[in-house]
XYZ file of C-alpha atoms in Angstrom:
319
model
C -31.525 36.784 -0.307
C -28.585 35.759 1.823
C -25.241 36.206 0.155
C -22.489 33.656 0.693
C -19.072 33.006 -0.815
C -16.243 30.532 -0.209
C -12.680 31.833 -0.067
C -9.880 29.315 -0.648
C -6.368 29.977 0.628
C -3.895 28.380 -1.817
C -0.303 27.273 -1.372
C 2.453 28.131 -3.845
C 1.549 25.066 -5.941
C -2.091 26.128 -6.252
C -3.359 23.486 -3.818
C -6.042 24.421 -1.298
C -4.739 24.889 2.245
C -7.884 26.324 3.840
C -11.487 27.089 2.945
C -13.536 29.825 4.592
C -17.287 30.395 4.184
C -18.312 34.068 4.440
C -21.932 35.112 5.005
C -21.627 38.643 6.347
C -20.374 41.584 4.283
C -18.278 43.592 4.118
C -15.692 41.005 5.185
C -12.046 41.748 5.853
C -8.878 39.708 5.356
C -5.512 40.288 7.029
C -3.158 39.286 9.818
C -5.106 41.070 12.536
C -7.300 39.039 14.862
C -10.365 41.192 14.155
C -10.584 39.984 10.524
C -13.082 37.517 9.116
C -10.183 35.571 7.546
C -6.831 35.631 9.336
C -3.744 34.876 7.245
C -0.374 33.737 8.582
C 1.696 35.675 6.054
C 4.174 38.341 7.249
C 3.773 40.198 3.949
C 0.041 40.768 4.608
C -1.031 43.880 6.535
C -3.121 43.777 9.698
C -6.201 44.833 7.684
C -5.273 44.215 4.096
C -8.388 43.551 2.037
C -12.149 44.075 2.078
C -14.685 41.926 0.206
C -18.123 43.434 -0.472
C -20.996 43.434 -2.948
C -22.042 46.550 -4.854
C -25.594 47.671 -5.540
C -25.779 45.429 -8.622
C -24.764 42.305 -6.670
C -21.210 42.124 -7.996
C -18.411 41.079 -5.638
C -15.417 43.396 -5.346
C -12.132 43.174 -3.484
C -10.853 46.530 -2.208
C -7.317 47.241 -1.000
C -7.396 48.793 2.478
C -4.313 50.965 1.920
C -2.076 47.952 2.644
C 1.704 48.056 2.606
C 2.158 45.516 -0.230
C -1.056 46.074 -2.161
C -3.630 43.964 -3.979
C -2.790 42.093 -7.187
C -4.908 40.633 -9.947
C -3.761 37.248 -11.226
C -3.202 36.281 -14.907
C -2.002 38.789 -15.804
C -0.330 39.801 -12.552
C -0.811 43.528 -11.918
C -1.368 45.773 -8.919
C -4.875 47.201 -8.556
C -6.831 49.182 -5.980
C -10.001 47.138 -6.441
C -10.905 44.017 -8.351
C -14.205 42.607 -9.628
C -14.355 38.944 -8.734
C -16.375 36.343 -10.586
C -16.816 32.793 -9.294
C -13.444 31.070 -9.557
C -11.572 34.389 -9.662
C -8.166 34.741 -8.039
C -6.260 37.523 -6.332
C -2.971 37.887 -4.496
C -2.041 39.745 -1.323
C 1.456 39.468 0.100
C 2.728 35.982 -0.721
C -0.762 34.461 -0.444
C -3.074 33.666 -3.324
C -6.826 33.515 -2.761
C -9.621 32.075 -4.909
C -13.282 32.966 -4.540
C -16.303 30.783 -5.368
C -20.051 31.351 -5.275
C -22.329 28.570 -3.948
C -23.685 27.722 -7.415
C -20.212 27.191 -8.916
C -20.173 23.822 -10.747
C -17.846 21.107 -9.444
C -16.421 18.141 -11.411
C -18.125 14.775 -11.151
C -16.885 12.501 -8.398
C -13.917 10.332 -9.347
C -14.858 6.677 -9.559
C -13.239 4.915 -6.608
C -11.492 1.926 -8.148
C -9.702 1.224 -4.866
C -12.864 0.576 -2.892
C -13.008 -2.889 -1.299
C -14.155 -5.573 -3.714
C -16.694 -8.212 -2.730
C -13.937 -10.781 -2.241
C -12.108 -8.406 0.145
C -15.268 -7.848 2.142
C -15.786 -11.613 2.384
C -12.269 -12.364 3.613
C -12.362 -9.464 6.076
C -15.109 -11.306 7.978
C -14.839 -14.450 10.093
C -16.334 -16.831 7.474
C -13.578 -15.879 5.023
C -10.880 -16.388 7.654
C -12.245 -19.795 8.696
C -12.524 -20.906 5.064
C -8.918 -19.860 4.341
C -7.504 -21.620 7.382
C -9.580 -24.773 6.815
C -8.359 -25.017 3.218
C -4.805 -24.436 4.440
C -5.152 -27.179 7.053
C -6.584 -29.572 4.444
C -3.767 -28.938 1.967
C -1.102 -29.322 4.663
C -2.691 -32.560 5.876
C -2.861 -33.937 2.328
C 0.817 -33.139 1.746
C 1.780 -34.835 4.996
C -0.135 -37.973 4.043
C 1.495 -38.088 0.602
C 4.967 -37.674 2.114
C 4.538 -40.242 4.901
C 7.385 -42.727 5.232
C 5.704 -44.684 8.026
C 2.243 -44.966 9.495
C 0.982 -42.085 11.634
C -2.299 -41.318 13.351
C -4.450 -38.306 12.575
C -3.580 -36.858 15.970
C 0.128 -37.078 15.242
C -0.335 -35.362 11.881
C -2.388 -32.577 13.446
C 0.214 -32.160 16.183
C 2.878 -31.592 13.540
C 0.723 -28.872 12.005
C 0.129 -27.120 15.343
C 3.310 -24.941 15.291
C 2.333 -23.523 11.905
C -1.051 -22.349 13.182
C 0.400 -21.059 16.431
C 2.792 -18.940 14.381
C -0.090 -17.919 12.132
C -2.088 -16.742 15.147
C 0.882 -14.793 16.513
C 1.583 -13.158 13.133
C -2.078 -12.244 12.627
C -2.419 -10.940 16.164
C 0.647 -8.700 15.811
C -0.622 -7.080 12.616
C -4.107 -6.725 14.087
C -2.727 -4.897 17.118
C -0.740 -2.634 14.772
C -3.949 -1.919 12.821
C -5.773 -1.076 16.015
C -3.019 1.268 17.176
C -2.666 3.154 13.879
C -6.009 2.968 12.074
C -8.274 2.178 15.067
C -9.538 -0.963 13.311
C -8.617 -4.478 14.427
C -8.896 -6.275 11.031
C -8.004 -9.662 12.571
C -9.930 -11.695 9.988
C -8.421 -9.798 7.035
C -4.833 -10.085 8.300
C -5.410 -13.775 9.025
C -6.772 -14.338 5.523
C -3.721 -12.597 4.051
C -1.342 -14.833 6.007
C -3.258 -18.044 5.252
C -3.468 -17.171 1.572
C 0.273 -16.508 1.509
C 1.045 -19.974 2.908
C -1.316 -21.623 0.421
C 0.186 -19.760 -2.527
C 3.728 -20.494 -1.340
C 3.028 -24.239 -1.091
C 1.511 -24.202 -4.574
C 4.426 -22.328 -6.166
C 7.032 -24.481 -4.425
C 5.306 -27.661 -5.638
C 5.038 -26.229 -9.142
C 8.762 -25.385 -9.087
C 9.565 -28.985 -8.095
C 7.578 -30.336 -11.042
C 9.233 -27.869 -13.429
C 12.686 -28.878 -12.201
C 11.875 -32.578 -12.544
C 10.108 -32.313 -15.911
C 12.785 -30.204 -17.618
C 15.793 -31.432 -15.599
C 16.612 -27.830 -14.691
C 19.113 -27.882 -11.871
C 18.307 -25.237 -9.264
C 14.819 -24.485 -10.609
C 13.292 -25.026 -7.167
C 15.783 -22.620 -5.626
C 15.395 -19.895 -8.241
C 11.715 -20.235 -9.162
C 10.732 -20.806 -5.560
C 12.894 -17.899 -4.433
C 11.492 -15.438 -6.959
C 7.903 -16.491 -6.285
C 8.595 -16.309 -2.553
C 9.821 -12.708 -2.843
C 6.775 -11.717 -4.901
C 4.359 -13.428 -2.514
C 6.045 -11.933 0.546
C 5.860 -8.469 -1.016
C 2.145 -8.992 -1.705
C 1.579 -10.211 1.853
C 3.390 -7.254 3.416
C 1.621 -4.819 1.093
C -1.752 -6.173 2.180
C -0.799 -5.867 5.848
C 0.638 -2.353 5.431
C -2.421 -1.055 3.583
C -4.669 -1.982 6.510
C -2.248 -1.519 9.423
C -0.705 1.844 8.475
C -1.612 5.123 6.824
C 0.917 4.654 3.997
C -0.237 5.587 0.514
C -0.405 2.874 -2.127
C 2.930 3.615 -3.837
C 4.861 4.013 -0.590
C 3.337 0.793 0.760
C 4.487 -1.033 -2.393
C 8.011 0.343 -2.019
C 8.251 -0.575 1.654
C 6.827 -4.075 1.103
C 9.085 -4.744 -1.883
C 12.173 -3.484 -0.046
C 11.516 -5.659 2.995
C 10.809 -8.733 0.853
C 13.998 -8.226 -1.145
C 16.058 -7.726 2.031
C 14.648 -10.926 3.550
C 15.424 -12.829 0.326
C 19.018 -11.566 0.295
C 19.521 -12.508 3.945
C 18.064 -15.964 3.319
C 20.204 -16.499 0.223
C 23.290 -15.353 2.113
C 22.536 -17.761 4.919
C 22.203 -20.666 2.492
C 25.485 -19.739 0.850
C 27.281 -19.676 4.206
C 25.761 -22.865 5.617
C 25.706 -25.044 2.507
C 28.240 -25.530 -0.250
C 25.809 -26.097 -3.099
C 28.450 -27.436 -5.493
C 29.247 -30.380 -3.228
C 25.951 -31.044 -1.474
C 23.607 -31.365 -4.460
C 23.445 -33.511 -7.544
C 23.933 -31.842 -10.905
C 20.339 -32.645 -11.881
C 16.904 -32.685 -10.291
C 16.599 -34.886 -7.218
C 12.837 -34.479 -6.847
C 11.088 -37.742 -7.699
C 7.790 -37.389 -9.531
C 5.638 -39.739 -11.628
C 7.449 -40.583 -14.924
C 4.699 -39.045 -17.066
C 5.817 -35.578 -15.926
C 9.344 -36.043 -17.288
C 9.891 -34.021 -20.461
C 13.687 -34.158 -20.583
C 15.806 -37.198 -21.383
C 16.321 -39.555 -18.418
C 19.679 -39.660 -16.636
C 21.764 -42.752 -17.273
C 22.789 -44.851 -14.285
C 26.478 -44.207 -14.922
C 25.901 -40.441 -14.980
C 23.928 -40.621 -11.743
C 26.640 -42.657 -9.972
C 29.366 -40.323 -11.236
C 27.510 -37.272 -9.945
C 26.777 -38.950 -6.611
C 30.482 -39.740 -6.161
C 31.300 -36.002 -6.181
C 29.107 -35.254 -3.170
C 30.941 -34.179 -0.036
C 30.690 -36.473 3.005
C 27.901 -35.712 5.424
C 28.514 -34.618 9.034
C 28.092 -38.218 10.278
C 30.484 -39.725 7.753
C 34.267 -40.037 7.986
């Protein structure tokens, strides 16, 4: 019967650095190049240790008159030879070794909860990308129609949407190229679905913030609710891109995405503060007009409206 063991070389934290399968005995371990296992440890002798089976089939480790000796582990003590059972450990120099027999039981596989869900698989293919972008185009077209101040043809409306999709293509292409360079996968459809979903969610949250501001007469609700939701959505978007375009682990990807999103939000807020004086350019109450049935707060009296309007600073075209 062929004998075989697996020797694991551990780091100082007990994690496996290397695994070696041995089939021929006796087998030697040391720094010399004629050993069956070569260790890069200056405290290990050229031929430090011998592994062999006795007549009864038991595995023993024998010290080969090394400079620093052979040690049993738990409790730690120096020995000349050591009987090793499956899972047994020993130490030579500053290196700890663990020995396993082929029939040693291993824990059950960990359930992979991070494996791609069915929805991820769908949106990583072209049908998912086309569906996302078609829904996005339909929502954008509907918003344009509702906000029309004068008649416009379908061609004119589509032309106004063109820059958004050109930017979407450029954004998706850039992340896809990054994926190809780092992970050797293009992932164009998945990155495109991420970007399209971000725009859809952003339009929804901005509209919801407008209705909240109008219904409750909360001044600045659009700015604050929209800003917070925008940061969260941007962090989610960047996290999705980073997970498929880089080799970052989940936690690091979250930190990087959140940091970038927060930095962008701060830059945007700083730009608004520099360009616009909010105290003099906005009314003291919601200026978003919605159907009256959505109003939950008391209406603003005409006199209050006129008084607030009088405090507005003149526009750039006014004297």
